[in-house]
Amino acid sequence: MDKGGLTHIDESGSAHMVDVSRKPDTERTAIARGEVILRSETLALIRQGLMKKGDVLGVAQIAGILGAKKTSELIPLCHPLPLHQVDVKLELDDALPGVRITALARTTGKTGVEMEALTAVAVAALTVYDMVKAVEKGARIHNIRLVEKHGGLSGDVINEEA
């Protein structure tokens, strides 16, 4: 069967976890981004610390870090990785209006940390949504994407400037 370059499909067409045991350990880094689009009024409440559930950005930052650590439990074919660093930053942006989220994940291992960075952004965004839903039902999670990755056999990928 032609897999078309798909690594998580075996010869019979079934999904499987890729065997990375023969790959060398290398330093791996990935950066992901996303946004949560909000009304300006909601953004003002966050900025003033007036959300009933508490510190929106602080809670979402911790949730994003936890999400990165739990990636292999959430995404069925991901390898569990020893993460050496996870950094999640959330910024209020009046131009969106909304919250910009950036996550960096770093390890030394046999496989990349793109999914961990992406999961960190997704979980942080979902947490922002959860924290604001009482005052805004129309919040939109938008444009979660890999910004860049470094390390591994496929080399560096830069989709946009970090």
PDB file of C-alpha atoms in Angstrom:
ATOM      1  CA  MET A   1       0.000   0.000   0.000  1.00  0.00           C
ATOM      2  CA  ASP A   2       1.311   3.462  -0.925  1.00  0.00           C
ATOM      3  CA  LYS A   3       1.320   5.486   2.291  1.00  0.00           C
ATOM      4  CA  GLY A   4       2.129   8.746   0.490  1.00  0.00           C
ATOM      5  CA  GLY A   5       4.893   9.515   2.996  1.00  0.00           C
ATOM      6  CA  LEU A   6       2.632   9.094   6.029  1.00  0.00           C
ATOM      7  CA  THR A   7       4.704   7.778   8.928  1.00  0.00           C
ATOM      8  CA  HIS A   8       1.858   6.719  11.215  1.00  0.00           C
ATOM      9  CA  ILE A   9       0.357   4.197   8.769  1.00  0.00           C
ATOM     10  CA  ASP A  10       1.799   0.674   8.538  1.00  0.00           C
ATOM     11  CA  GLU A  11       1.989  -1.577   5.455  1.00  0.00           C
ATOM     12  CA  SER A  12      -1.602  -2.770   5.933  1.00  0.00           C
ATOM     13  CA  GLY A  13      -2.963   0.770   6.244  1.00  0.00           C
ATOM     14  CA  SER A  14      -3.452   0.645  10.010  1.00  0.00           C
ATOM     15  CA  ALA A  15      -2.390   3.440  12.339  1.00  0.00           C
ATOM     16  CA  HIS A  16       0.698   2.752  14.446  1.00  0.00           C
ATOM     17  CA  MET A  17       3.190   4.518  16.643  1.00  0.00           C
ATOM     18  CA  VAL A  18       6.452   5.126  14.776  1.00  0.00           C
ATOM     19  CA  ASP A  19       9.510   3.221  16.037  1.00  0.00           C
ATOM     20  CA  VAL A  20      12.080   5.913  16.861  1.00  0.00           C
ATOM     21  CA  SER A  21      14.476   3.616  18.746  1.00  0.00           C
ATOM     22  CA  ARG A  22      17.202   3.848  16.088  1.00  0.00           C
ATOM     23  CA  LYS A  23      17.070   7.632  15.777  1.00  0.00           C
ATOM     24  CA  PRO A  24      19.798   9.625  17.534  1.00  0.00           C
ATOM     25  CA  ASP A  25      18.962  11.929  20.419  1.00  0.00           C
ATOM     26  CA  THR A  26      19.159  15.551  19.279  1.00  0.00           C
ATOM     27  CA  GLU A  27      18.147  18.870  20.773  1.00  0.00           C
ATOM     28  CA  ARG A  28      14.588  19.697  19.670  1.00  0.00           C
ATOM     29  CA  THR A  29      12.711  22.980  19.939  1.00  0.00           C
ATOM     30  CA  ALA A  30       9.294  24.050  18.662  1.00  0.00           C
ATOM     31  CA  ILE A  31       7.320  27.296  18.855  1.00  0.00           C
ATOM     32  CA  ALA A  32       3.575  27.497  18.261  1.00  0.00           C
ATOM     33  CA  ARG A  33       1.080  30.355  18.313  1.00  0.00           C
ATOM     34  CA  GLY A  34      -2.622  31.022  18.386  1.00  0.00           C
ATOM     35  CA  GLU A  35      -5.150  33.679  19.285  1.00  0.00           C
ATOM     36  CA  VAL A  36      -8.414  33.976  21.171  1.00  0.00           C
ATOM     37  CA  ILE A  37     -10.576  36.681  19.615  1.00  0.00           C
ATOM     38  CA  LEU A  38     -12.659  38.590  22.152  1.00  0.00           C
ATOM     39  CA  ARG A  39     -14.784  41.713  22.359  1.00  0.00           C
ATOM     40  CA  SER A  40     -12.932  44.839  23.503  1.00  0.00           C
ATOM     41  CA  GLU A  41     -15.162  44.916  26.586  1.00  0.00           C
ATOM     42  CA  THR A  42     -14.036  41.426  27.606  1.00  0.00           C
ATOM     43  CA  LEU A  43     -10.411  42.352  27.024  1.00  0.00           C
ATOM     44  CA  ALA A  44     -10.880  45.360  29.325  1.00  0.00           C
ATOM     45  CA  LEU A  45     -12.304  43.136  32.081  1.00  0.00           C
ATOM     46  CA  ILE A  46      -9.293  40.813  31.816  1.00  0.00           C
ATOM     47  CA  ARG A  47      -6.877  43.756  31.878  1.00  0.00           C
ATOM     48  CA  GLN A  48      -8.595  45.198  34.981  1.00  0.00           C
ATOM     49  CA  GLY A  49      -8.604  41.821  36.770  1.00  0.00           C
ATOM     50  CA  LEU A  50     -12.410  41.804  36.975  1.00  0.00           C
ATOM     51  CA  MET A  51     -13.166  38.319  35.636  1.00  0.00           C
ATOM     52  CA  LYS A  52     -15.159  36.308  38.190  1.00  0.00           C
ATOM     53  CA  LYS A  53     -13.069  33.151  37.740  1.00  0.00           C
ATOM     54  CA  GLY A  54      -9.846  35.012  38.521  1.00  0.00           C
ATOM     55  CA  ASP A  55      -6.540  35.621  36.743  1.00  0.00           C
ATOM     56  CA  VAL A  56      -7.328  34.589  33.159  1.00  0.00           C
ATOM     57  CA  LEU A  57      -3.781  34.843  31.801  1.00  0.00           C
ATOM     58  CA  GLY A  58      -2.117  33.205  34.811  1.00  0.00           C
ATOM     59  CA  VAL A  59      -4.488  30.254  34.878  1.00  0.00           C
ATOM     60  CA  ALA A  60      -4.226  29.815  31.087  1.00  0.00           C
ATOM     61  CA  GLN A  61      -0.418  29.903  31.248  1.00  0.00           C
ATOM     62  CA  ILE A  62      -0.307  27.095  33.816  1.00  0.00           C
ATOM     63  CA  ALA A  63      -2.932  25.127  31.857  1.00  0.00           C
ATOM     64  CA  GLY A  64      -0.828  25.445  28.686  1.00  0.00           C
ATOM     65  CA  ILE A  65       2.246  24.103  30.460  1.00  0.00           C
ATOM     66  CA  LEU A  66       0.218  21.196  31.842  1.00  0.00           C
ATOM     67  CA  GLY A  67      -1.221  20.554  28.365  1.00  0.00           C
ATOM     68  CA  ALA A  68       2.276  20.247  26.889  1.00  0.00           C
ATOM     69  CA  LYS A  69       3.213  17.754  29.615  1.00  0.00           C
ATOM     70  CA  LYS A  70       0.096  15.653  28.879  1.00  0.00           C
ATOM     71  CA  THR A  71       0.363  15.650  25.063  1.00  0.00           C
ATOM     72  CA  SER A  72       1.092  11.930  24.687  1.00  0.00           C
ATOM     73  CA  GLU A  73      -1.996  11.179  26.786  1.00  0.00           C
ATOM     74  CA  LEU A  74      -4.195  13.301  24.511  1.00  0.00           C
ATOM     75  CA  ILE A  75      -2.789  12.593  21.035  1.00  0.00           C
ATOM     76  CA  PRO A  76      -2.854   8.803  20.543  1.00  0.00           C
ATOM     77  CA  LEU A  77       0.284   8.288  18.438  1.00  0.00           C
ATOM     78  CA  CYS A  78       2.584  10.818  20.153  1.00  0.00           C
ATOM     79  CA  HIS A  79       5.583   9.543  22.054  1.00  0.00           C
ATOM     80  CA  PRO A  80       5.890  10.603  25.699  1.00  0.00           C
ATOM     81  CA  LEU A  81       8.799  13.037  25.908  1.00  0.00           C
ATOM     82  CA  PRO A  82      10.944  14.321  28.756  1.00  0.00           C
ATOM     83  CA  LEU A  83      10.333  18.045  28.382  1.00  0.00           C
ATOM     84  CA  HIS A  84      13.271  20.200  29.439  1.00  0.00           C
ATOM     85  CA  GLN A  85      11.413  23.482  28.988  1.00  0.00           C
ATOM     86  CA  VAL A  86       7.879  24.662  28.315  1.00  0.00           C
ATOM     87  CA  ASP A  87       7.277  28.395  28.167  1.00  0.00           C
ATOM     88  CA  VAL A  88       3.782  29.764  27.539  1.00  0.00           C
ATOM     89  CA  LYS A  89       3.236  33.494  27.067  1.00  0.00           C
ATOM     90  CA  LEU A  90      -0.147  35.213  26.801  1.00  0.00           C
ATOM     91  CA  GLU A  91      -0.471  38.838  25.711  1.00  0.00           C
ATOM     92  CA  LEU A  92      -3.505  41.067  25.551  1.00  0.00           C
ATOM     93  CA  ASP A  93      -3.759  42.676  22.117  1.00  0.00           C
ATOM     94  CA  ASP A  94      -6.220  45.505  21.486  1.00  0.00           C
ATOM     95  CA  ALA A  95      -5.650  45.232  17.736  1.00  0.00           C
ATOM     96  CA  LEU A  96      -7.212  41.738  17.550  1.00  0.00           C
ATOM     97  CA  PRO A  97      -8.920  42.342  19.989  1.00  0.00           C
ATOM     98  CA  GLY A  98      -8.007  39.342  22.087  1.00  0.00           C
ATOM     99  CA  VAL A  99      -5.225  37.251  23.555  1.00  0.00           C
ATOM    100  CA  ARG A 100      -2.116  36.167  21.646  1.00  0.00           C
ATOM    101  CA  ILE A 101      -0.610  32.902  22.874  1.00  0.00           C
ATOM    102  CA  THR A 102       2.936  31.692  22.161  1.00  0.00           C
ATOM    103  CA  ALA A 103       4.374  28.410  23.444  1.00  0.00           C
ATOM    104  CA  LEU A 104       7.915  27.068  23.268  1.00  0.00           C
ATOM    105  CA  ALA A 105       8.763  23.436  24.009  1.00  0.00           C
ATOM    106  CA  ARG A 106      12.288  22.026  24.267  1.00  0.00           C
ATOM    107  CA  THR A 107      13.786  18.573  24.799  1.00  0.00           C
ATOM    108  CA  THR A 108      16.666  16.369  23.807  1.00  0.00           C
ATOM    109  CA  GLY A 109      15.314  13.194  22.292  1.00  0.00           C
ATOM    110  CA  LYS A 110      14.501  11.030  19.290  1.00  0.00           C
ATOM    111  CA  THR A 111      11.387  12.881  18.149  1.00  0.00           C
ATOM    112  CA  GLY A 112      10.228  16.477  17.941  1.00  0.00           C
ATOM    113  CA  VAL A 113       8.196  18.631  20.282  1.00  0.00           C
ATOM    114  CA  GLU A 114       5.870  20.272  17.749  1.00  0.00           C
ATOM    115  CA  MET A 115       2.799  18.551  19.177  1.00  0.00           C
ATOM    116  CA  GLU A 116       3.713  19.639  22.708  1.00  0.00           C
ATOM    117  CA  ALA A 117       4.021  23.296  21.659  1.00  0.00           C
ATOM    118  CA  LEU A 118       0.758  23.111  19.687  1.00  0.00           C
ATOM    119  CA  THR A 119      -1.050  21.392  22.564  1.00  0.00           C
ATOM    120  CA  ALA A 120       0.207  24.049  24.986  1.00  0.00           C
ATOM    121  CA  VAL A 121      -1.318  26.772  22.800  1.00  0.00           C
ATOM    122  CA  ALA A 122      -4.586  24.852  22.331  1.00  0.00           C
ATOM    123  CA  VAL A 123      -5.050  24.147  26.050  1.00  0.00           C
ATOM    124  CA  ALA A 124      -4.150  27.724  27.001  1.00  0.00           C
ATOM    125  CA  ALA A 125      -6.681  28.999  24.433  1.00  0.00           C
ATOM    126  CA  LEU A 126      -9.386  26.643  25.716  1.00  0.00           C
ATOM    127  CA  THR A 127      -8.677  27.865  29.239  1.00  0.00           C
ATOM    128  CA  VAL A 128      -9.046  31.509  28.182  1.00  0.00           C
ATOM    129  CA  TYR A 129     -12.370  30.522  26.582  1.00  0.00           C
ATOM    130  CA  ASP A 130     -13.488  28.789  29.780  1.00  0.00           C
ATOM    131  CA  MET A 131     -12.486  31.752  31.924  1.00  0.00           C
ATOM    132  CA  VAL A 132     -14.418  34.316  29.812  1.00  0.00           C
ATOM    133  CA  LYS A 133     -17.472  32.340  28.670  1.00  0.00           C
ATOM    134  CA  ALA A 134     -19.671  33.759  31.439  1.00  0.00           C
ATOM    135  CA  VAL A 135     -19.337  37.250  29.933  1.00  0.00           C
ATOM    136  CA  GLU A 136     -18.673  36.369  26.295  1.00  0.00           C
ATOM    137  CA  LYS A 137     -20.305  33.498  24.443  1.00  0.00           C
ATOM    138  CA  GLY A 138     -18.733  34.474  21.112  1.00  0.00           C
ATOM    139  CA  ALA A 139     -15.030  34.076  21.951  1.00  0.00           C
ATOM    140  CA  ARG A 140     -13.211  32.401  19.031  1.00  0.00           C
ATOM    141  CA  ILE A 141     -10.071  30.287  19.177  1.00  0.00           C
ATOM    142  CA  HIS A 142      -8.186  31.135  16.026  1.00  0.00           C
ATOM    143  CA  ASN A 143      -5.168  30.192  13.941  1.00  0.00           C
ATOM    144  CA  ILE A 144      -3.281  27.663  16.093  1.00  0.00           C
ATOM    145  CA  ARG A 145      -0.130  26.899  14.127  1.00  0.00           C
ATOM    146  CA  LEU A 146       3.492  25.793  14.220  1.00  0.00           C
ATOM    147  CA  VAL A 147       5.716  28.850  13.917  1.00  0.00           C
ATOM    148  CA  GLU A 148       9.053  27.045  13.863  1.00  0.00           C
ATOM    149  CA  LYS A 149      10.865  23.873  14.814  1.00  0.00           C
ATOM    150  CA  HIS A 150      14.529  23.037  15.145  1.00  0.00           C
ATOM    151  CA  GLY A 151      16.418  19.760  15.378  1.00  0.00           C
ATOM    152  CA  GLY A 152      15.979  16.268  14.059  1.00  0.00           C
ATOM    153  CA  LEU A 153      16.615  14.670  10.675  1.00  0.00           C
ATOM    154  CA  SER A 154      14.150  16.888   8.814  1.00  0.00           C
ATOM    155  CA  GLY A 155      16.037  19.994   9.944  1.00  0.00           C
ATOM    156  CA  ASP A 156      14.716  23.416  10.739  1.00  0.00           C
ATOM    157  CA  VAL A 157      11.296  24.658   9.683  1.00  0.00           C
ATOM    158  CA  ILE A 158      10.436  28.329   9.947  1.00  0.00           C
ATOM    159  CA  ASN A 159       6.865  29.162   8.963  1.00  0.00           C
ATOM    160  CA  GLU A 160       6.939  32.707  10.329  1.00  0.00           C
ATOM    161  CA  GLU A 161       9.264  34.862  12.388  1.00  0.00           C
ATOM    162  CA  ALA A 162       9.101  34.155  16.121  1.00  0.00           C
TER     163      ALA A 162
END
